[in-house]
XYZ file of C-alpha atoms in Angstrom:
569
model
C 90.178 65.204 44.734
C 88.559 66.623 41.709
C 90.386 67.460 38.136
C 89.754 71.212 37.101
C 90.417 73.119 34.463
C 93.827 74.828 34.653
C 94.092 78.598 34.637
C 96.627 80.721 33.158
C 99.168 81.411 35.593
C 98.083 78.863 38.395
C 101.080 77.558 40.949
C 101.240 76.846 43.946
C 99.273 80.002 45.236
C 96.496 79.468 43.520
C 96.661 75.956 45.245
C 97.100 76.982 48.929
C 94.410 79.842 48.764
C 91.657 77.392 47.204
C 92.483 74.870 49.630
C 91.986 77.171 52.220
C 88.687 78.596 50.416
C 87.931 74.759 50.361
C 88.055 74.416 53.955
C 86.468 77.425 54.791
C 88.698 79.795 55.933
C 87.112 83.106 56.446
C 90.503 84.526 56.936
C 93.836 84.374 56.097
C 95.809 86.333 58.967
C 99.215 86.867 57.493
C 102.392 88.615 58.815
C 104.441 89.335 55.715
C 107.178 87.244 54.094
C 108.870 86.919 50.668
C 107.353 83.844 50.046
C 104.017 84.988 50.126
C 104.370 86.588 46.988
C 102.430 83.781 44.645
C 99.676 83.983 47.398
C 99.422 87.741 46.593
C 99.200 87.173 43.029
C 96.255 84.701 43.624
C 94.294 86.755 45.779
C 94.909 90.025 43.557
C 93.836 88.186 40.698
C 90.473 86.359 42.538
C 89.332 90.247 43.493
C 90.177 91.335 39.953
C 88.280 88.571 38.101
C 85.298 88.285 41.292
C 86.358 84.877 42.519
C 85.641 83.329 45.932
C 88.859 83.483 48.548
C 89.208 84.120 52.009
C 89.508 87.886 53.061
C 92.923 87.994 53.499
C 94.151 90.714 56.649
C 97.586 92.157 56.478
C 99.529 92.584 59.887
C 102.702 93.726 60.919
C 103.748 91.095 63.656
C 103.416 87.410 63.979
C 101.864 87.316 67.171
C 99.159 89.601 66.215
C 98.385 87.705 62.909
C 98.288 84.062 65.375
C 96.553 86.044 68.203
C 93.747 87.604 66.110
C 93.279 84.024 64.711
C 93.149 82.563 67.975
C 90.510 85.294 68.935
C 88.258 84.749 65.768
C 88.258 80.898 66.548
C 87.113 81.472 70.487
C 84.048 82.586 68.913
C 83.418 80.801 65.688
C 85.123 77.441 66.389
C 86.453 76.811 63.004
C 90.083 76.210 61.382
C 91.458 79.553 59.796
C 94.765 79.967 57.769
C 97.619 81.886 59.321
C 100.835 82.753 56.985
C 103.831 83.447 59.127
C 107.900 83.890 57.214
C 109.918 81.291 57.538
C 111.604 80.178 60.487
C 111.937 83.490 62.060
C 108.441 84.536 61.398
C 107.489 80.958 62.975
C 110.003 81.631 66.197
C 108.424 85.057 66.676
C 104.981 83.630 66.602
C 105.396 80.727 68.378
C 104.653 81.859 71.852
C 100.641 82.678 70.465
C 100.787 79.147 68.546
C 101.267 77.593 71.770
C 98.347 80.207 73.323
C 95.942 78.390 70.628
C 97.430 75.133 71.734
C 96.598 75.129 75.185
C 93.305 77.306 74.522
C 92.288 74.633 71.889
C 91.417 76.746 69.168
C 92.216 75.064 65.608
C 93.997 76.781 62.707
C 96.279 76.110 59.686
C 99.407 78.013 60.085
C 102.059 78.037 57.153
C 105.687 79.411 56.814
C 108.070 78.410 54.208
C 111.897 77.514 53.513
C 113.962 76.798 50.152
C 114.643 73.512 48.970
C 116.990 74.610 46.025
C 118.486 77.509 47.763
C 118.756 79.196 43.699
C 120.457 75.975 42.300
C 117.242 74.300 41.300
C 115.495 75.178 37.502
C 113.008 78.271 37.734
C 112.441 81.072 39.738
C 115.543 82.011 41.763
C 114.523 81.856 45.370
C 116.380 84.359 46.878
C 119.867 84.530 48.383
C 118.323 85.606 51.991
C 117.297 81.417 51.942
C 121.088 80.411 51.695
C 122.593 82.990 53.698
C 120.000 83.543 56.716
C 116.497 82.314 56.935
C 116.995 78.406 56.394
C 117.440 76.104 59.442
C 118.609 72.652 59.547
C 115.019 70.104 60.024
C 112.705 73.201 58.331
C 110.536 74.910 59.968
C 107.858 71.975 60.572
C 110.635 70.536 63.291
C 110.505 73.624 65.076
C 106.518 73.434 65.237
C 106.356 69.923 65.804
C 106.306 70.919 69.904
C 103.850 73.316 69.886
C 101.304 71.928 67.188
C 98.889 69.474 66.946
C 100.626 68.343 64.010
C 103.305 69.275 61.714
C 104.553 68.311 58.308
C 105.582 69.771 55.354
C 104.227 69.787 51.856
C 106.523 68.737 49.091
C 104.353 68.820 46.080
C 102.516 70.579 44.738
C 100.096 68.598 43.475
C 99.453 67.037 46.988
C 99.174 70.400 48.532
C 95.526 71.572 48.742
C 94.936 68.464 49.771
C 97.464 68.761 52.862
C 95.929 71.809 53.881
C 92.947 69.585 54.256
C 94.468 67.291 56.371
C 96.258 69.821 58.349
C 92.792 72.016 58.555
C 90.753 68.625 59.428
C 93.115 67.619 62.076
C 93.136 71.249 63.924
C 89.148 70.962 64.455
C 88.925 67.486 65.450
C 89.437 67.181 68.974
C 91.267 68.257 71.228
C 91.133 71.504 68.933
C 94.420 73.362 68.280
C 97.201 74.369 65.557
C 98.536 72.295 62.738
C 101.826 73.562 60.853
C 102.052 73.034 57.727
C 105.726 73.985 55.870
C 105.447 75.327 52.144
C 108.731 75.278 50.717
C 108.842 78.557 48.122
C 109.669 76.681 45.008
C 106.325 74.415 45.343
C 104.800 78.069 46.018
C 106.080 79.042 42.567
C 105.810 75.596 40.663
C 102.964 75.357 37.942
C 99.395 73.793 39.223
C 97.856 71.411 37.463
C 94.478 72.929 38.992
C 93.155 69.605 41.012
C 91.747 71.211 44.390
C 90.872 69.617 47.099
C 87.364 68.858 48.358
C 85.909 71.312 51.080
C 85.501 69.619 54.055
C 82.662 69.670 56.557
C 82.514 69.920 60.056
C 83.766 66.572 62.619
C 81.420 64.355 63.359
C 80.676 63.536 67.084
C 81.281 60.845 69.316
C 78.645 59.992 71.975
C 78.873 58.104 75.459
C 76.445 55.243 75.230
C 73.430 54.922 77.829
C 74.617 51.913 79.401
C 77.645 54.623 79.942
C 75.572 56.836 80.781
C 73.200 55.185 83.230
C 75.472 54.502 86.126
C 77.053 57.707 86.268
C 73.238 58.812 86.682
C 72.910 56.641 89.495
C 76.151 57.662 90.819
C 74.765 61.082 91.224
C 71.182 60.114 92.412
C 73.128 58.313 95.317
C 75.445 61.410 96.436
C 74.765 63.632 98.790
C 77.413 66.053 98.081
C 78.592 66.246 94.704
C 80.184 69.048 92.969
C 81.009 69.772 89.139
C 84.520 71.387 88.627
C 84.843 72.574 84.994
C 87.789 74.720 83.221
C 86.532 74.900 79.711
C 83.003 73.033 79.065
C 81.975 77.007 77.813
C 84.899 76.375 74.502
C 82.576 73.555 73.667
C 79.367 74.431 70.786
C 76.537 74.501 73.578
C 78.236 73.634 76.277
C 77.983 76.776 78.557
C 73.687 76.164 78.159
C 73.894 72.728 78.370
C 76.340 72.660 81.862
C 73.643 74.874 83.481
C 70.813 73.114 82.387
C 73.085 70.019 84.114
C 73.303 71.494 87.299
C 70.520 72.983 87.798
C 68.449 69.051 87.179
C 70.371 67.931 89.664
C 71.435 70.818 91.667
C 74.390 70.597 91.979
C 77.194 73.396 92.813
C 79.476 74.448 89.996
C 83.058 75.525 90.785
C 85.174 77.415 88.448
C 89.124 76.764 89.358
C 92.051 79.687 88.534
C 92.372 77.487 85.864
C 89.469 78.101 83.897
C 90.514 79.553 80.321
C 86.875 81.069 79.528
C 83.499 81.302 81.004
C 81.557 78.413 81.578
C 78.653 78.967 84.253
C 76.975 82.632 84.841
C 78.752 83.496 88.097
C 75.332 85.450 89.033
C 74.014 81.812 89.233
C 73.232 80.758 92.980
C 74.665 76.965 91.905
C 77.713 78.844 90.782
C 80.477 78.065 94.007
C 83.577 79.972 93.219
C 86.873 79.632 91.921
C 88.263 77.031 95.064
C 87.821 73.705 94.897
C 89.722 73.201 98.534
C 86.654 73.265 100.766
C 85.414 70.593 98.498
C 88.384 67.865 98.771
C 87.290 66.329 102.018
C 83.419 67.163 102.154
C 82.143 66.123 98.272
C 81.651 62.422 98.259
C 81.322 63.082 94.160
C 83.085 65.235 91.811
C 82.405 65.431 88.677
C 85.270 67.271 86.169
C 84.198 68.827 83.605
C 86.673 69.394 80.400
C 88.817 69.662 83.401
C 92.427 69.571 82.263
C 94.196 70.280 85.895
C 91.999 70.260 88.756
C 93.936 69.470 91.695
C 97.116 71.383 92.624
C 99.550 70.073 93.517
C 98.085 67.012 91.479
C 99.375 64.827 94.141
C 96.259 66.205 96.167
C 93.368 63.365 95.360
C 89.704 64.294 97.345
C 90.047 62.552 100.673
C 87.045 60.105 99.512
C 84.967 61.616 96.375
C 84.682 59.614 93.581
C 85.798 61.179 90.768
C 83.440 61.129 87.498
C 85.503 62.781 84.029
C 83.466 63.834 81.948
C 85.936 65.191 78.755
C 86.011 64.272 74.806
C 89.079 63.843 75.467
C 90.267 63.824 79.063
C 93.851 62.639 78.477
C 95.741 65.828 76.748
C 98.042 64.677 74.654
C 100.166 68.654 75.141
C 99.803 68.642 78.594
C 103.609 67.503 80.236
C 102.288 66.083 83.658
C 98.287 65.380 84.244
C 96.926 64.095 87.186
C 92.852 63.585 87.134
C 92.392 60.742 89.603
C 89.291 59.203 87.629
C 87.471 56.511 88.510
C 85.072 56.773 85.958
C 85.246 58.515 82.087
C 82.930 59.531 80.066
C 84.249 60.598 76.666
C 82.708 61.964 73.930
C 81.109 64.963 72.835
C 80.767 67.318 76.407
C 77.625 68.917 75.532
C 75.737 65.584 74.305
C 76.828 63.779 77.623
C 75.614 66.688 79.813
C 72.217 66.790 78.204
C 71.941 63.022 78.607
C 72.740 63.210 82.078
C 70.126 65.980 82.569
C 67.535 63.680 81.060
C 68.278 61.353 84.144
C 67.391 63.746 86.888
C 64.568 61.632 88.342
C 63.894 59.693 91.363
C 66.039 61.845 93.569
C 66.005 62.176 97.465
C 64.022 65.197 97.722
C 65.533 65.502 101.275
C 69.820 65.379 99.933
C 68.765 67.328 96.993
C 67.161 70.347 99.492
C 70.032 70.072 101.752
C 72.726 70.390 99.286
C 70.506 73.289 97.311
C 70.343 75.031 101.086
C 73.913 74.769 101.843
C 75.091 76.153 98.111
C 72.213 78.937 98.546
C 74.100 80.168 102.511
C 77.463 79.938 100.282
C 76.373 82.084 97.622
C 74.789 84.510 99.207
C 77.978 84.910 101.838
C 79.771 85.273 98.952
C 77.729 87.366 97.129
C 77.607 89.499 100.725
C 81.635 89.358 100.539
C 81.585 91.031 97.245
C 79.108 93.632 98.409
C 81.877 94.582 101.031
C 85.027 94.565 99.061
C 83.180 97.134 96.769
C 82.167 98.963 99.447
C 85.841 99.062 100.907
C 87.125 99.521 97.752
C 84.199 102.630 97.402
C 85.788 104.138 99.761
C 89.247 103.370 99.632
C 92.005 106.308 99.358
C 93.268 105.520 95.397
C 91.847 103.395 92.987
C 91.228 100.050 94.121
C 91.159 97.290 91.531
C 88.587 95.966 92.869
C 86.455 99.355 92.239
C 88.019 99.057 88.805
C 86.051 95.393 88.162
C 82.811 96.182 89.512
C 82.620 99.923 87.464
C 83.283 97.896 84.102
C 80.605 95.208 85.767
C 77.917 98.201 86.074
C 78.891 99.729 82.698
C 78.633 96.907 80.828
C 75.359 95.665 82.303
C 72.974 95.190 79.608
C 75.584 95.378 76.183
C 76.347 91.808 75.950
C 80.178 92.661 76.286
C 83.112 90.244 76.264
C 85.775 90.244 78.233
C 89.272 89.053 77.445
C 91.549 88.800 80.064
C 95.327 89.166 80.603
C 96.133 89.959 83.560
C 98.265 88.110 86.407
C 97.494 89.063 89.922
C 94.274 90.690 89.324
C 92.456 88.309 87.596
C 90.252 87.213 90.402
C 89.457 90.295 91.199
C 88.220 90.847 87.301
C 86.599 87.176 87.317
C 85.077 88.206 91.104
C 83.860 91.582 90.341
C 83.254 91.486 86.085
C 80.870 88.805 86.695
C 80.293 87.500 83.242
C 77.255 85.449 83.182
C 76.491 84.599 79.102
C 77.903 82.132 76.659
C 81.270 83.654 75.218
C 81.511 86.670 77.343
C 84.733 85.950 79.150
C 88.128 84.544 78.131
C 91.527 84.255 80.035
C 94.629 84.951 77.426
C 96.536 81.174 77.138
C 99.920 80.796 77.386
C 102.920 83.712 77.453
C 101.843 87.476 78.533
C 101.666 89.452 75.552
C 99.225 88.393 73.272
C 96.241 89.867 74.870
C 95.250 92.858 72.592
C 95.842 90.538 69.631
C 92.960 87.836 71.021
C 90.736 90.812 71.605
C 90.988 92.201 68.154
C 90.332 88.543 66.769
C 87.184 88.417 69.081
C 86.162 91.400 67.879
C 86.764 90.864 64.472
C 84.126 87.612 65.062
C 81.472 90.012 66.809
C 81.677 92.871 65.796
C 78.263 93.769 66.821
C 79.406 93.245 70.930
C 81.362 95.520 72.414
C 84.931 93.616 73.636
C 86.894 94.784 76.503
C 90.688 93.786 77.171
C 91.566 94.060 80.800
C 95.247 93.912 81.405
C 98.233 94.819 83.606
C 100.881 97.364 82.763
C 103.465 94.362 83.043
C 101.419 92.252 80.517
C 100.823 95.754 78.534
C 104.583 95.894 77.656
C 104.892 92.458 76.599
C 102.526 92.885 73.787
C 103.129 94.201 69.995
C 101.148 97.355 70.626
C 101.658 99.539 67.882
C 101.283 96.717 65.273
C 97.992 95.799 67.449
C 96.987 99.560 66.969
C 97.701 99.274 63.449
C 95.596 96.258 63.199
C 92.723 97.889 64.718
C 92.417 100.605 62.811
C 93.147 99.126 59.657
C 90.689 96.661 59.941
C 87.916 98.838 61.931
C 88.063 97.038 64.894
C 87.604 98.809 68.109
C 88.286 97.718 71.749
C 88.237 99.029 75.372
C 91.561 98.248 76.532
C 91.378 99.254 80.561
C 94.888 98.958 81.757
C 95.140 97.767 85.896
C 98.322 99.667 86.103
C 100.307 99.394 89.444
C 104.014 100.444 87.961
C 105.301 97.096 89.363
C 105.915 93.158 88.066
C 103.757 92.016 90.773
C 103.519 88.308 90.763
C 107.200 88.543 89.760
C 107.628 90.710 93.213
C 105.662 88.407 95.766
C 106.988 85.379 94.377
C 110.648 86.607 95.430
C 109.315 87.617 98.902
C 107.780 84.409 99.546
C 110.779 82.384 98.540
C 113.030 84.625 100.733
C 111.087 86.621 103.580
C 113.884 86.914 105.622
C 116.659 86.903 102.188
C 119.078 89.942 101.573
C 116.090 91.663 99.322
C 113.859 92.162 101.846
C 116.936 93.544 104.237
C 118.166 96.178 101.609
C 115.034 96.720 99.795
C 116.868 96.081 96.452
C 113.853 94.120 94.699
C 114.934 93.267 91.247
C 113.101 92.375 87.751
C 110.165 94.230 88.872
C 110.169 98.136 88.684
C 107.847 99.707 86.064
C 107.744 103.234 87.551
C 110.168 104.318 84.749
C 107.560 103.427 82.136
C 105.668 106.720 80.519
C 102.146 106.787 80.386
C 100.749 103.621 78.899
C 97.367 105.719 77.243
C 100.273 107.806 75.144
C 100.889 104.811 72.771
C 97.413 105.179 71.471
C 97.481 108.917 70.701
C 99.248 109.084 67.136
C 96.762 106.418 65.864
C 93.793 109.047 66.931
C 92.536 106.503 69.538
C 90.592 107.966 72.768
C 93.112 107.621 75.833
C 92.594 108.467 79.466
C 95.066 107.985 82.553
C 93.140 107.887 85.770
C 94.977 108.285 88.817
C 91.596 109.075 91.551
C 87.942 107.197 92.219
C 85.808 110.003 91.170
C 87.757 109.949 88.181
C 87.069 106.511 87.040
C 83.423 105.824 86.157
C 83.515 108.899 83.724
C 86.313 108.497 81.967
C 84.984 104.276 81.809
C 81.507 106.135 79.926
C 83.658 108.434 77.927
C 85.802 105.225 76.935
C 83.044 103.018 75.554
C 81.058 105.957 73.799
C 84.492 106.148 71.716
C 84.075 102.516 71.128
C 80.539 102.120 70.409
C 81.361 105.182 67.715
C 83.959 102.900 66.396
C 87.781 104.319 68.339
C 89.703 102.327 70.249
C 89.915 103.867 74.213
C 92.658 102.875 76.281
C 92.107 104.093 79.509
C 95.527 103.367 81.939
C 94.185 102.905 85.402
C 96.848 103.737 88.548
C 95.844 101.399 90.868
C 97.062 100.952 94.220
C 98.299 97.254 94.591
């Protein structure tokens, strides 16, 4: 901590924006509360007087302000401060909080409570603190379950440097939210002007080569291993530096339902699909990747693999029940391991190595002959086929260096099948509760703005989200998307869950299928119109392409396009 000179004016606003400027928030994504108010004042007078701060975004629900902060740190992989109201605010935004949890993206969010509820000297709080917003614990007990950690500040003189802590804990690994409560009274109480110092990025922790080295041998001696990974593509470098991996070795690389982002270019021939079943009794080596949940059910160990984890940090301290069945770690930083265990390719049996690399090149190109046909089918299909939905956005997008965020349910295969992302940061599944998606897409957006970002999503997942205060957002703030809506009127998963617990119940007798019906809806594209965004419902194949083109000239001119696609399952 370092004494500065004291402006006129400075609280506890002052403090909490410097110590985010200090640890290099680029934004502060708040959804409006009272409390806010001495943050205001700071930033108003920072612009006024030309002073360094955060550019602060102002949005109208709490799961767009965590989900657009969740999208900006997919990309740039650095804490950002998030301003929530109260406990409400926090309960309403909760559901994203635990999104950024389980995708491990770090952030410093803040809400606030009364401590003197207008019986304290100074400022009178507020009466809405006595009589409706306070909750017995504060806030920081009700983020305690979905944070990495939570805690309250209750000084102000200790907190910019609690942001700090907070900030420097939600980067280290494993990545995710801190909460920090800032009761309104330290928000309004005089600041003596020490901020806190800006902190720098973690430092990394390395496997040693004596590590190292038999894990090396381990795969020289295999004659069938595989690589399973779920998120070594969230790591800096760790999408280039698990193909440069596989490819020394040659060794398949299977991407489970699991997988929260893209981590291997599907168009690889090494790269072997989303199912890891074929795999349980033939690989006498697997190797998991910043694999959090690999087997399902986790009682399912390979029948005789040896299992190699290769993770920073392999145990998840969030996850409830987690079943790796490792006989060897190798912690530390992903990336750093992989390229060391590059380096080691040498000495192999040309003969395993060619036999392995022939069998994975006969099950890529069957499956690459697989996808041919379901296109084809799907070509020709009466309706629009999703899968004719995935491969036009694949063909359209060829060449742009577009992302894709993803929240959809039953047709996210066919997106990660068809879509085919095959760069660093091009594809990311939504984390957690439905509803969040166009909120992620806006924050990836909002951290390249220069790519064009495309939100696939179902009409189920659709409703669940804060779309006009997403709408808002995007215009506001310039941020365009291609939202393509894979709208089939029904609650699928919901629908064939019921029918396989009870194929032969009274449902399926009477036909009376509850919790699932969407027909009643209106046209999903209409939400868009009184924003002047580009909308298109597409209900036939010829249609589709087009109206696809028409969408992302709208984008690339700088309008969001939703385009609500009826498809037929």
């Amino acid at each position: 901590m370092t004494d500065t000179t004291n402006t006129p004016g400075a609280d506890g606003g002052d403090a909490l924006v410097t110590a985010f400027n200090a640890v290099g928030a680029d934004y502060i994504f708040c959804s409006s509360g009272s409390e806010w108010a001495p943050v205001w004042e700071s930033l108003a007078r920072r612009h006024r007087d030309g002073l360094p701060c955060p550019q602060y975004l102002d949005l109208t629900h709490e799961t767009v302000a965590v989900g657009m902060a969740t999208g900006y740190g997919l990309i740039r992989r650095r804490p950002q401060g998030v301003l929530l109201h109260a406990a409400p605010g926090l309960l309403q935004g909760s559901m994203a909080v635990h999104g950024a949890l389980l995708a491990g993206v770090p952030m410093v969010v803040s809400s606030s409570e009364s401590t003197t509820y207008g019986d304290g000297p100074g400022q009178d709080p507020g009466g809405q603190w006595y009589r409706n917003l306070s909750i017995v614990g504060g806030p920081h007990q009700i983020a305690q379950p979905f944070t990495k950690w939570s805690n309250e500040a209750a000084s102000v003189h200790t907190l910019p440097t609690m942001v700090t802590r907070a900030a420097e804990l939600a980067w280290r690994a494993p990545a995710g939210p801190a909460y920090l409560n800032v009761p309104l009274e330290i928000l309004l109480e005089e600041w003596d002007g020490r901020e806190a110092k800006p902190i720098v990025a973690p430092g990394s922790t390395h496997s040693s080569p004596e590590e190292v080295d038999p894990v090396a041998q381990s795969i020289r001696e295999a004659r069938n291993p595989v690589i399973v990974t779920e998120t070594a593509g969230r790591e800096a470098g760790g999408f280039e530096a698990l193909v440069a991996f596989a490819e020394a070795w040659s060794i398949p690389v299977v991407e489970p339902d699991s997988a929260v982002c893209g981590n291997f270019p599907r168009t690889h021939p090494l790269h072997a699909g989303n199912d890891i079943g074929p795999w349980m009794d033939e690989a006498d080596l697997i190797l998991l990747v910043n694999c959090r949940a690999p087997f399902y059910p986790p009682s399912r160990r390979p029948t005789k693999a040896t299992v190699v984890v290769i993770d920073e940090v392999p145990q998840r301290p969030h996850v409830v029940y987690q079943v790796l069945f490792a006989d060897k770690y190798l912690e530390g930083n992903v990336a750093n391991t992989l390229r060391q265990l590059a380096k080691r390719a040498k000495d192999l049996d040309e003969t395993a190595v060619a036999e392995r690399r022939a069998a994975q090149e006969a099950r890529f190109a069957a499956e690459q002959t697989a996808i041919t046909q379901a296109e084809t089918k799907a070509e020709g299909a009466e309706g629009i086929d999703p899968v004719l939905v995935a491969a036009t956005l694949r063909k359209l997008l060829d060449g742009r260096d577009g992302i894709v965020v993803d929240e959809t349910i039953t047709h996210s295969r066919v997106v990660k099948r068809h879509v085919q992302t095959a760069q660093p940061d091009s594809y990311f599944y939504v984390q957690g509760g439905l509803g969040q998606g166009i909120a992620v897409a806006l924050g990836v957006k909002l951290a390249a703005r220069e790519r064009p970002v495309v939100l696939t999503i179902g009409d189920g997942a659709f409703t669940y989200n804060p779309v006009i205060q997403s709408y808002d957002a995007s215009g506001a703030y310039e941020l365009p998307l291609l939202i393509v809506v894979f709208n089939n009127r029904v609650y699928k998963s919901m629908n064939l869950n019921h029918r396989r617990f009870y194929p032969e119940g009274a449902a399926a007798d009477t036909g009376e299928w509850l919790g699932t019906d969407l027909h009643r809806l209106p046209r999903l594209a209409g939400f868009a119109e009184p924003f002047g965004m580009h909308t298109e419902t597409v209900d036939a194949p010829e249609a589709l392409a087009p109206a696809l083109e028409r969408a992302l000239k709208a984008v690339a001119e700088g309008t969001t396009a939703v385009v609500d696609v009826l498809v037929t399952r």
